[in-house]
Amino acid sequence: MIRDLTMKLLLVILLTFSLFASSENTKKDAYIEKLAKSKKTVSLVLGSGGARGYAHIGAIEIIEKQGYEIKSISGSSMGALVGGLYAAGKLGEFKKWVLSLDTIEVVKLVDFSFARGGMVNGDDVYKKIELMIGDIRIEDLPISYTAVASDINGRKEVWVQKGKLIDAIRASISIPTILTPVIKDEMILVDGGVLNPLPITPVLSDNTDLIIAVNLDANIHNSYKVKIPKEHQEQQSELYNETVKLWDEASKLIGTDMPEKKVIDIFYILSKTLDTTQSVLSEHAMKGHRPDIIINIPRDACEFYEFDQAYRLIEIGKMAARESLKNKK
């Protein structure tokens, strides 16, 4: 009798525990599902702007931290590079690399070549990036991706949405006269910023909650103050000095001089020409298709060619993103 009562009591306890556990699991699953549904999905547009493109890294980090889910990326030039690395899951590795570049590695990466339509061949840079992302194809990426390039032969923009990711990136970042262009069929593909520095159109048909655009050509004064750690200050100084030496070498080959920073020479004129053109085209793009959120990076945050400013630009990207995303949820 006592044994039967004990068995019944144990069965009741086990049944009650089972029901309780089942209820808790159901609540947990419901919470996870609710959390997933509350996460706003984003189509991210990453603009062109040379070294200011480092700001994309910081902006992406804040977008993710604030609970948005990036489902699609459209990028031009540095936007295509950073966007492609993010889509391939390698943005963290790229960030670590650019923040640790030393002068020796910079020298190794710069390979002058005037025979193929650009002063710098760029093969070593592309090989480094390809080592990060592997032989992945755009069709196999976990999110939708579009790299925008400019066909100067056909005078039209080109959306690269399939094929090898490294090939798409290379076509989109080929700055005219600086990096050698990509020749494909009858097309001569150069930097996407030449025709579409803020490629909003490729994401208009996306089934996402928001379009967020990171504009690297904002006509606003840079008021962001970044405290740079001593080690990065020293590193940036070394990188700048080495960059000046490299450009000076290139300048002598084409008959100009570059004795000091921001002298009005061929490189300064090229930089300002690209900045001016891209700023006007970006404003035009936003008038035609206004993104839900615009993260503006000041055009005077750095010069187009100041790739020694990675730490500062990444931080500016973070600050600009926090400011733009504030109260937007």
mmCIF file of C-alpha atoms in Angstrom:
data_model
loop_
_atom_site.group_PDB
_atom_site.id
_atom_site.type_symbol
_atom_site.label_atom_id
_atom_site.label_comp_id
_atom_site.label_asym_id
_atom_site.label_seq_id
_atom_site.Cartn_x
_atom_site.Cartn_y
_atom_site.Cartn_z
ATOM 1 C CA MET A 1 0.000 0.000 0.000
ATOM 2 C CA ILE A 2 2.725 2.430 1.084
ATOM 3 C CA ARG A 3 4.783 1.387 -1.915
ATOM 4 C CA ASP A 4 1.890 2.100 -4.296
ATOM 5 C CA LEU A 5 1.344 5.535 -2.742
ATOM 6 C CA THR A 6 5.049 6.310 -3.042
ATOM 7 C CA MET A 7 5.093 5.344 -6.727
ATOM 8 C CA LYS A 8 2.009 7.473 -7.390
ATOM 9 C CA LEU A 9 3.604 10.432 -5.600
ATOM 10 C CA LEU A 10 6.779 10.058 -7.662
ATOM 11 C CA LEU A 11 4.747 9.928 -10.868
ATOM 12 C CA VAL A 12 2.896 13.107 -9.887
ATOM 13 C CA ILE A 13 6.181 14.888 -9.100
ATOM 14 C CA LEU A 14 7.753 13.774 -12.396
ATOM 15 C CA LEU A 15 4.662 14.803 -14.363
ATOM 16 C CA THR A 16 4.548 18.191 -12.664
ATOM 17 C CA PHE A 17 8.286 18.782 -13.324
ATOM 18 C CA SER A 18 7.858 17.714 -16.942
ATOM 19 C CA LEU A 19 4.963 20.121 -17.444
ATOM 20 C CA PHE A 20 6.893 22.934 -15.722
ATOM 21 C CA ALA A 21 10.010 22.312 -17.826
ATOM 22 C CA SER A 22 7.923 22.134 -20.974
ATOM 23 C CA SER A 23 6.245 25.410 -20.054
ATOM 24 C CA GLU A 24 9.600 27.091 -19.392
ATOM 25 C CA ASN A 25 11.022 25.833 -22.694
ATOM 26 C CA THR A 26 7.930 27.082 -24.516
ATOM 27 C CA LYS A 27 8.336 30.493 -22.876
ATOM 28 C CA LYS A 28 12.045 30.526 -23.769
ATOM 29 C CA ASP A 29 11.352 29.580 -27.384
ATOM 30 C CA ALA A 30 8.624 32.213 -27.589
ATOM 31 C CA TYR A 31 11.019 34.838 -26.185
ATOM 32 C CA ILE A 32 13.738 33.934 -28.706
ATOM 33 C CA GLU A 33 11.198 34.046 -31.535
ATOM 34 C CA LYS A 34 9.888 37.412 -30.332
ATOM 35 C CA LEU A 35 13.441 38.761 -30.063
ATOM 36 C CA ALA A 36 14.241 37.608 -33.589
ATOM 37 C CA LYS A 37 11.065 39.186 -34.941
ATOM 38 C CA SER A 38 11.766 42.484 -33.151
ATOM 39 C CA LYS A 39 15.201 42.737 -34.797
ATOM 40 C CA LYS A 40 14.934 45.189 -37.683
ATOM 41 C CA THR A 41 16.451 43.989 -40.937
ATOM 42 C CA VAL A 42 18.653 46.338 -42.911
ATOM 43 C CA SER A 43 19.770 46.906 -46.476
ATOM 44 C CA LEU A 44 23.129 48.629 -46.058
ATOM 45 C CA VAL A 45 24.532 51.034 -48.651
ATOM 46 C CA LEU A 46 28.261 51.713 -48.307
ATOM 47 C CA GLY A 47 29.617 54.663 -50.238
ATOM 48 C CA SER A 48 32.851 55.485 -52.016
ATOM 49 C CA GLY A 49 35.425 57.854 -50.551
ATOM 50 C CA GLY A 50 38.942 56.450 -50.483
ATOM 51 C CA ALA A 51 40.522 56.250 -47.028
ATOM 52 C CA ARG A 52 37.315 57.528 -45.434
ATOM 53 C CA GLY A 53 35.999 54.047 -46.215
ATOM 54 C CA TYR A 54 37.593 52.861 -42.978
ATOM 55 C CA ALA A 55 34.631 54.589 -41.294
ATOM 56 C CA HIS A 56 32.390 51.845 -42.702
ATOM 57 C CA ILE A 57 34.018 49.397 -40.278
ATOM 58 C CA GLY A 58 33.050 51.460 -37.245
ATOM 59 C CA ALA A 59 29.562 52.144 -38.596
ATOM 60 C CA ILE A 60 28.870 48.431 -39.147
ATOM 61 C CA GLU A 61 30.022 47.595 -35.624
ATOM 62 C CA ILE A 62 27.546 50.084 -34.118
ATOM 63 C CA ILE A 63 24.692 49.025 -36.427
ATOM 64 C CA GLU A 64 25.088 45.456 -35.203
ATOM 65 C CA LYS A 65 25.513 46.460 -31.541
ATOM 66 C CA GLN A 66 22.239 48.359 -31.665
ATOM 67 C CA GLY A 67 20.376 45.221 -32.677
ATOM 68 C CA TYR A 68 19.951 45.625 -36.420
ATOM 69 C CA GLU A 69 20.380 42.633 -38.726
ATOM 70 C CA ILE A 70 22.184 43.349 -42.004
ATOM 71 C CA LYS A 71 20.543 41.266 -44.739
ATOM 72 C CA SER A 72 21.843 43.027 -47.847
ATOM 73 C CA ILE A 73 24.811 45.179 -48.870
ATOM 74 C CA SER A 74 25.419 47.401 -51.859
ATOM 75 C CA GLY A 75 28.853 49.003 -52.042
ATOM 76 C CA SER A 76 30.951 51.219 -54.246
ATOM 77 C CA SER A 77 34.771 51.302 -54.146
ATOM 78 C CA MET A 78 35.857 51.089 -50.467
ATOM 79 C CA GLY A 79 32.201 50.379 -49.688
ATOM 80 C CA ALA A 80 32.368 47.310 -51.932
ATOM 81 C CA LEU A 81 35.593 46.194 -50.238
ATOM 82 C CA VAL A 82 34.375 46.597 -46.648
ATOM 83 C CA GLY A 83 30.922 45.258 -47.551
ATOM 84 C CA GLY A 84 32.389 42.207 -49.251
ATOM 85 C CA LEU A 85 34.628 41.443 -46.288
ATOM 86 C CA TYR A 86 31.638 41.754 -43.946
ATOM 87 C CA ALA A 87 29.491 39.493 -46.112
ATOM 88 C CA ALA A 88 32.278 36.902 -46.121
ATOM 89 C CA GLY A 89 32.612 37.108 -42.331
ATOM 90 C CA LYS A 90 36.142 38.521 -42.512
ATOM 91 C CA LEU A 91 35.702 42.170 -41.519
ATOM 92 C CA GLY A 92 37.232 41.620 -38.079
ATOM 93 C CA GLU A 93 40.333 40.107 -39.652
ATOM 94 C CA PHE A 94 40.610 43.023 -42.095
ATOM 95 C CA LYS A 95 40.253 45.559 -39.273
ATOM 96 C CA LYS A 96 43.003 43.872 -37.296
ATOM 97 C CA TRP A 97 45.240 43.932 -40.382
ATOM 98 C CA VAL A 98 44.795 47.626 -41.267
ATOM 99 C CA LEU A 99 45.352 48.628 -37.647
ATOM 100 C CA SER A 100 48.628 46.697 -37.530
ATOM 101 C CA LEU A 101 50.153 47.657 -40.903
ATOM 102 C CA ASP A 102 53.814 48.609 -40.649
ATOM 103 C CA THR A 103 55.995 50.457 -43.144
ATOM 104 C CA ILE A 104 57.737 47.323 -44.392
ATOM 105 C CA GLU A 105 54.436 45.693 -45.319
ATOM 106 C CA VAL A 106 53.218 48.888 -47.010
ATOM 107 C CA VAL A 107 56.348 48.959 -49.194
ATOM 108 C CA LYS A 108 55.805 45.310 -50.116
ATOM 109 C CA LEU A 109 52.171 45.957 -51.057
ATOM 110 C CA VAL A 110 52.842 48.882 -53.419
ATOM 111 C CA ASP A 111 53.918 47.722 -56.865
ATOM 112 C CA PHE A 112 54.257 50.504 -59.430
ATOM 113 C CA SER A 113 53.204 49.697 -62.993
ATOM 114 C CA PHE A 114 52.506 52.225 -65.740
ATOM 115 C CA ALA A 115 51.900 49.656 -68.452
ATOM 116 C CA ARG A 116 48.293 48.644 -67.663
ATOM 117 C CA GLY A 117 46.455 51.934 -67.241
ATOM 118 C CA GLY A 118 47.360 52.668 -63.623
ATOM 119 C CA MET A 119 50.378 53.680 -61.546
ATOM 120 C CA VAL A 120 49.875 50.868 -59.030
ATOM 121 C CA ASN A 121 49.197 47.308 -60.139
ATOM 122 C CA GLY A 122 47.698 46.308 -56.778
ATOM 123 C CA ASP A 123 48.177 42.555 -57.216
ATOM 124 C CA ASP A 124 49.799 42.148 -53.792
ATOM 125 C CA VAL A 125 46.947 43.995 -52.073
ATOM 126 C CA TYR A 126 44.361 41.861 -53.857
ATOM 127 C CA LYS A 127 46.245 38.675 -52.970
ATOM 128 C CA LYS A 128 46.208 39.702 -49.306
ATOM 129 C CA ILE A 129 42.457 40.328 -49.425
ATOM 130 C CA GLU A 130 41.873 37.080 -51.309
ATOM 131 C CA LEU A 131 43.763 35.201 -48.611
ATOM 132 C CA MET A 132 41.242 36.604 -46.117
ATOM 133 C CA ILE A 133 38.050 35.858 -48.035
ATOM 134 C CA GLY A 134 39.133 32.745 -49.906
ATOM 135 C CA ASP A 135 37.821 31.636 -53.283
ATOM 136 C CA ILE A 136 34.229 32.448 -52.368
ATOM 137 C CA ARG A 137 31.593 33.385 -54.926
ATOM 138 C CA ILE A 138 28.979 36.092 -54.419
ATOM 139 C CA GLU A 139 26.196 33.540 -54.940
ATOM 140 C CA ASP A 140 27.455 31.611 -51.896
ATOM 141 C CA LEU A 141 27.536 34.549 -49.473
ATOM 142 C CA PRO A 142 25.053 34.388 -46.559
ATOM 143 C CA ILE A 143 23.648 37.826 -47.448
ATOM 144 C CA SER A 144 22.800 39.614 -50.680
ATOM 145 C CA TYR A 145 25.753 41.579 -52.098
ATOM 146 C CA THR A 146 26.259 44.023 -54.967
ATOM 147 C CA ALA A 147 29.542 45.660 -55.952
ATOM 148 C CA VAL A 148 29.210 48.673 -58.243
ATOM 149 C CA ALA A 149 31.884 49.421 -60.853
ATOM 150 C CA SER A 150 32.063 51.913 -63.730
ATOM 151 C CA ASP A 151 32.542 50.843 -67.339
ATOM 152 C CA ILE A 152 34.371 53.796 -68.925
ATOM 153 C CA ASN A 153 34.237 52.144 -72.326
ATOM 154 C CA GLY A 154 30.467 51.715 -72.336
ATOM 155 C CA ARG A 155 29.937 54.808 -70.118
ATOM 156 C CA LYS A 156 27.653 52.995 -67.691
ATOM 157 C CA GLU A 157 27.630 51.630 -64.160
ATOM 158 C CA VAL A 158 27.900 47.879 -63.721
ATOM 159 C CA TRP A 159 26.327 45.863 -60.877
ATOM 160 C CA VAL A 160 28.417 42.809 -60.052
ATOM 161 C CA GLN A 161 26.118 40.325 -58.275
ATOM 162 C CA LYS A 162 27.666 36.992 -59.198
ATOM 163 C CA GLY A 163 31.074 35.439 -59.743
ATOM 164 C CA LYS A 164 34.176 35.527 -57.550
ATOM 165 C CA LEU A 165 33.943 38.067 -54.743
ATOM 166 C CA ILE A 166 37.564 39.173 -55.131
ATOM 167 C CA ASP A 167 36.951 39.990 -58.817
ATOM 168 C CA ALA A 168 33.928 42.129 -57.933
ATOM 169 C CA ILE A 169 35.888 43.999 -55.268
ATOM 170 C CA ARG A 170 38.840 44.558 -57.583
ATOM 171 C CA ALA A 171 36.654 46.068 -60.298
ATOM 172 C CA SER A 172 34.870 48.373 -57.859
ATOM 173 C CA ILE A 173 38.003 49.797 -56.149
ATOM 174 C CA SER A 174 40.145 50.470 -59.232
ATOM 175 C CA ILE A 175 40.714 54.219 -58.746
ATOM 176 C CA PRO A 176 41.315 55.771 -62.204
ATOM 177 C CA THR A 177 45.006 56.384 -63.022
ATOM 178 C CA ILE A 178 46.059 55.037 -59.579
ATOM 179 C CA LEU A 179 45.026 51.359 -59.649
ATOM 180 C CA THR A 180 45.030 49.366 -62.855
ATOM 181 C CA PRO A 181 41.515 48.806 -64.272
ATOM 182 C CA VAL A 182 39.822 45.463 -64.829
ATOM 183 C CA ILE A 183 39.404 44.502 -68.479
ATOM 184 C CA LYS A 184 36.437 42.183 -68.997
ATOM 185 C CA ASP A 185 34.964 41.383 -72.396
ATOM 186 C CA GLU A 186 34.638 44.839 -73.977
ATOM 187 C CA MET A 187 34.390 46.641 -70.640
ATOM 188 C CA ILE A 188 37.069 48.709 -68.903
ATOM 189 C CA LEU A 189 35.989 48.627 -65.261
ATOM 190 C CA VAL A 190 37.149 51.284 -62.816
ATOM 191 C CA ASP A 191 36.087 52.640 -59.424
ATOM 192 C CA GLY A 192 32.330 52.531 -58.848
ATOM 193 C CA GLY A 193 32.469 56.033 -57.370
ATOM 194 C CA VAL A 194 33.059 57.500 -60.831
ATOM 195 C CA LEU A 195 29.364 57.016 -61.711
ATOM 196 C CA ASN A 196 27.616 55.909 -58.504
ATOM 197 C CA PRO A 197 29.424 56.680 -55.230
ATOM 198 C CA LEU A 198 26.364 55.882 -53.081
ATOM 199 C CA PRO A 199 24.597 52.904 -54.755
ATOM 200 C CA ILE A 200 21.095 52.987 -53.265
ATOM 201 C CA THR A 201 19.236 51.660 -56.317
ATOM 202 C CA PRO A 202 20.481 48.028 -56.062
ATOM 203 C CA VAL A 203 18.745 47.573 -52.661
ATOM 204 C CA LEU A 204 15.413 49.265 -53.415
ATOM 205 C CA SER A 205 13.664 45.964 -54.142
ATOM 206 C CA ASP A 206 14.977 44.245 -50.984
ATOM 207 C CA ASN A 207 12.468 42.837 -48.507
ATOM 208 C CA THR A 208 13.995 44.550 -45.453
ATOM 209 C CA ASP A 209 12.710 46.983 -42.833
ATOM 210 C CA LEU A 210 15.195 49.785 -43.433
ATOM 211 C CA ILE A 211 17.736 51.185 -45.849
ATOM 212 C CA ILE A 212 20.763 52.615 -44.052
ATOM 213 C CA ALA A 213 23.313 54.512 -46.144
ATOM 214 C CA VAL A 214 26.822 55.458 -45.037
ATOM 215 C CA ASN A 215 27.767 58.559 -47.008
ATOM 216 C CA LEU A 216 31.516 59.282 -47.049
ATOM 217 C CA ASP A 217 31.143 62.589 -48.900
ATOM 218 C CA ALA A 218 28.992 64.614 -46.496
ATOM 219 C CA ASN A 219 29.439 68.349 -46.957
ATOM 220 C CA ILE A 220 29.738 69.013 -43.219
ATOM 221 C CA HIS A 221 32.638 70.066 -41.020
ATOM 222 C CA ASN A 222 34.381 67.292 -39.122
ATOM 223 C CA SER A 223 33.718 67.987 -35.432
ATOM 224 C CA TYR A 224 34.531 64.473 -34.221
ATOM 225 C CA LYS A 225 37.452 64.385 -31.815
ATOM 226 C CA VAL A 226 39.313 61.101 -31.570
ATOM 227 C CA LYS A 227 41.947 60.395 -28.940
ATOM 228 C CA ILE A 228 44.479 58.184 -30.676
ATOM 229 C CA PRO A 229 46.608 55.840 -28.542
ATOM 230 C CA LYS A 230 50.350 56.537 -28.639
ATOM 231 C CA GLU A 231 51.187 53.335 -30.507
ATOM 232 C CA HIS A 232 48.759 54.213 -33.307
ATOM 233 C CA GLN A 233 50.066 57.801 -33.471
ATOM 234 C CA GLU A 234 53.601 56.510 -34.026
ATOM 235 C CA GLN A 235 52.388 53.921 -36.529
ATOM 236 C CA GLN A 236 50.377 56.500 -38.518
ATOM 237 C CA SER A 237 53.368 58.839 -38.616
ATOM 238 C CA GLU A 238 55.599 56.084 -39.989
ATOM 239 C CA LEU A 239 52.977 55.046 -42.547
ATOM 240 C CA TYR A 240 52.503 58.636 -43.704
ATOM 241 C CA ASN A 241 56.247 59.192 -44.140
ATOM 242 C CA GLU A 242 56.520 55.972 -46.135
ATOM 243 C CA THR A 243 53.494 56.915 -48.248
ATOM 244 C CA VAL A 244 55.068 60.291 -49.089
ATOM 245 C CA LYS A 245 58.261 58.534 -50.179
ATOM 246 C CA LEU A 246 56.290 56.159 -52.411
ATOM 247 C CA TRP A 247 54.227 58.919 -54.005
ATOM 248 C CA ASP A 248 57.380 61.009 -54.432
ATOM 249 C CA GLU A 249 58.921 58.107 -56.328
ATOM 250 C CA ALA A 250 55.844 57.884 -58.548
ATOM 251 C CA SER A 251 55.802 61.671 -59.023
ATOM 252 C CA LYS A 252 59.364 61.698 -60.307
ATOM 253 C CA LEU A 253 58.500 58.970 -62.800
ATOM 254 C CA ILE A 254 55.760 61.159 -64.290
ATOM 255 C CA GLY A 255 57.621 64.455 -63.964
ATOM 256 C CA THR A 256 56.047 66.074 -60.885
ATOM 257 C CA ASP A 257 57.129 66.577 -57.291
ATOM 258 C CA MET A 258 55.377 65.951 -53.988
ATOM 259 C CA PRO A 259 57.628 67.574 -51.356
ATOM 260 C CA GLU A 260 54.987 68.174 -48.701
ATOM 261 C CA LYS A 261 51.518 67.096 -47.663
ATOM 262 C CA LYS A 262 48.589 68.751 -49.481
ATOM 263 C CA VAL A 263 50.706 70.597 -52.032
ATOM 264 C CA ILE A 264 48.628 71.384 -55.118
ATOM 265 C CA ASP A 265 50.079 68.729 -57.381
ATOM 266 C CA ILE A 266 48.683 65.973 -59.605
ATOM 267 C CA PHE A 267 47.682 63.770 -56.653
ATOM 268 C CA TYR A 268 45.995 66.582 -54.752
ATOM 269 C CA ILE A 269 44.054 67.636 -57.872
ATOM 270 C CA LEU A 270 43.007 64.037 -58.574
ATOM 271 C CA SER A 271 41.882 63.606 -54.959
ATOM 272 C CA LYS A 272 39.843 66.824 -54.925
ATOM 273 C CA THR A 273 38.339 66.063 -58.333
ATOM 274 C CA LEU A 274 37.106 62.663 -57.156
ATOM 275 C CA ASP A 275 35.817 64.114 -53.875
ATOM 276 C CA THR A 276 33.920 66.905 -55.637
ATOM 277 C CA THR A 277 32.360 64.619 -58.242
ATOM 278 C CA GLN A 278 31.370 61.986 -55.697
ATOM 279 C CA SER A 279 29.867 64.544 -53.323
ATOM 280 C CA VAL A 280 27.580 65.925 -56.027
ATOM 281 C CA LEU A 281 26.586 62.454 -57.260
ATOM 282 C CA SER A 282 25.891 61.239 -53.699
ATOM 283 C CA GLU A 283 23.588 64.192 -53.003
ATOM 284 C CA HIS A 284 21.785 63.510 -56.271
ATOM 285 C CA ALA A 285 21.355 59.818 -55.374
ATOM 286 C CA MET A 286 19.826 60.674 -51.990
ATOM 287 C CA LYS A 287 17.402 63.157 -53.532
ATOM 288 C CA GLY A 288 16.157 60.473 -55.896
ATOM 289 C CA HIS A 289 15.881 57.713 -53.272
ATOM 290 C CA ARG A 290 16.055 58.905 -49.688
ATOM 291 C CA PRO A 291 17.392 56.193 -47.323
ATOM 292 C CA ASP A 292 15.580 55.667 -44.031
ATOM 293 C CA ILE A 293 18.762 56.480 -42.117
ATOM 294 C CA ILE A 294 21.858 58.316 -43.362
ATOM 295 C CA ILE A 295 25.165 58.063 -41.524
ATOM 296 C CA ASN A 296 27.188 61.065 -42.672
ATOM 297 C CA ILE A 297 30.982 60.988 -42.613
ATOM 298 C CA PRO A 298 32.441 64.506 -43.111
ATOM 299 C CA ARG A 299 34.304 64.943 -46.376
ATOM 300 C CA ASP A 300 37.107 66.730 -44.529
ATOM 301 C CA ALA A 301 37.594 63.845 -42.055
ATOM 302 C CA CYS A 302 40.672 62.957 -44.106
ATOM 303 C CA GLU A 303 42.016 63.205 -47.631
ATOM 304 C CA PHE A 304 41.080 60.557 -50.174
ATOM 305 C CA TYR A 305 44.561 59.007 -50.069
ATOM 306 C CA GLU A 306 45.310 59.099 -46.299
ATOM 307 C CA PHE A 307 45.214 55.372 -45.671
ATOM 308 C CA ASP A 308 47.378 55.853 -42.585
ATOM 309 C CA GLN A 309 44.302 57.093 -40.673
ATOM 310 C CA ALA A 310 42.572 53.755 -40.042
ATOM 311 C CA TYR A 311 42.178 54.042 -36.259
ATOM 312 C CA ARG A 312 40.785 57.585 -36.372
ATOM 313 C CA LEU A 313 38.368 56.883 -39.224
ATOM 314 C CA ILE A 314 37.010 53.709 -37.626
ATOM 315 C CA GLU A 315 36.268 55.700 -34.462
ATOM 316 C CA ILE A 316 34.625 58.495 -36.471
ATOM 317 C CA GLY A 317 32.454 55.852 -38.147
ATOM 318 C CA LYS A 318 31.337 54.636 -34.726
ATOM 319 C CA MET A 319 30.520 58.133 -33.468
ATOM 320 C CA ALA A 320 28.631 59.116 -36.625
ATOM 321 C CA ALA A 321 26.619 55.881 -36.531
ATOM 322 C CA ARG A 322 25.642 56.331 -32.872
ATOM 323 C CA GLU A 323 24.504 59.867 -33.630
ATOM 324 C CA SER A 324 22.417 58.889 -36.665
ATOM 325 C CA LEU A 325 20.856 55.794 -35.074
ATOM 326 C CA LYS A 326 19.881 57.611 -31.880
ATOM 327 C CA ASN A 327 16.107 57.469 -31.326
ATOM 328 C CA LYS A 328 15.606 55.744 -34.690
ATOM 329 C CA LYS A 329 14.323 52.450 -33.349
#
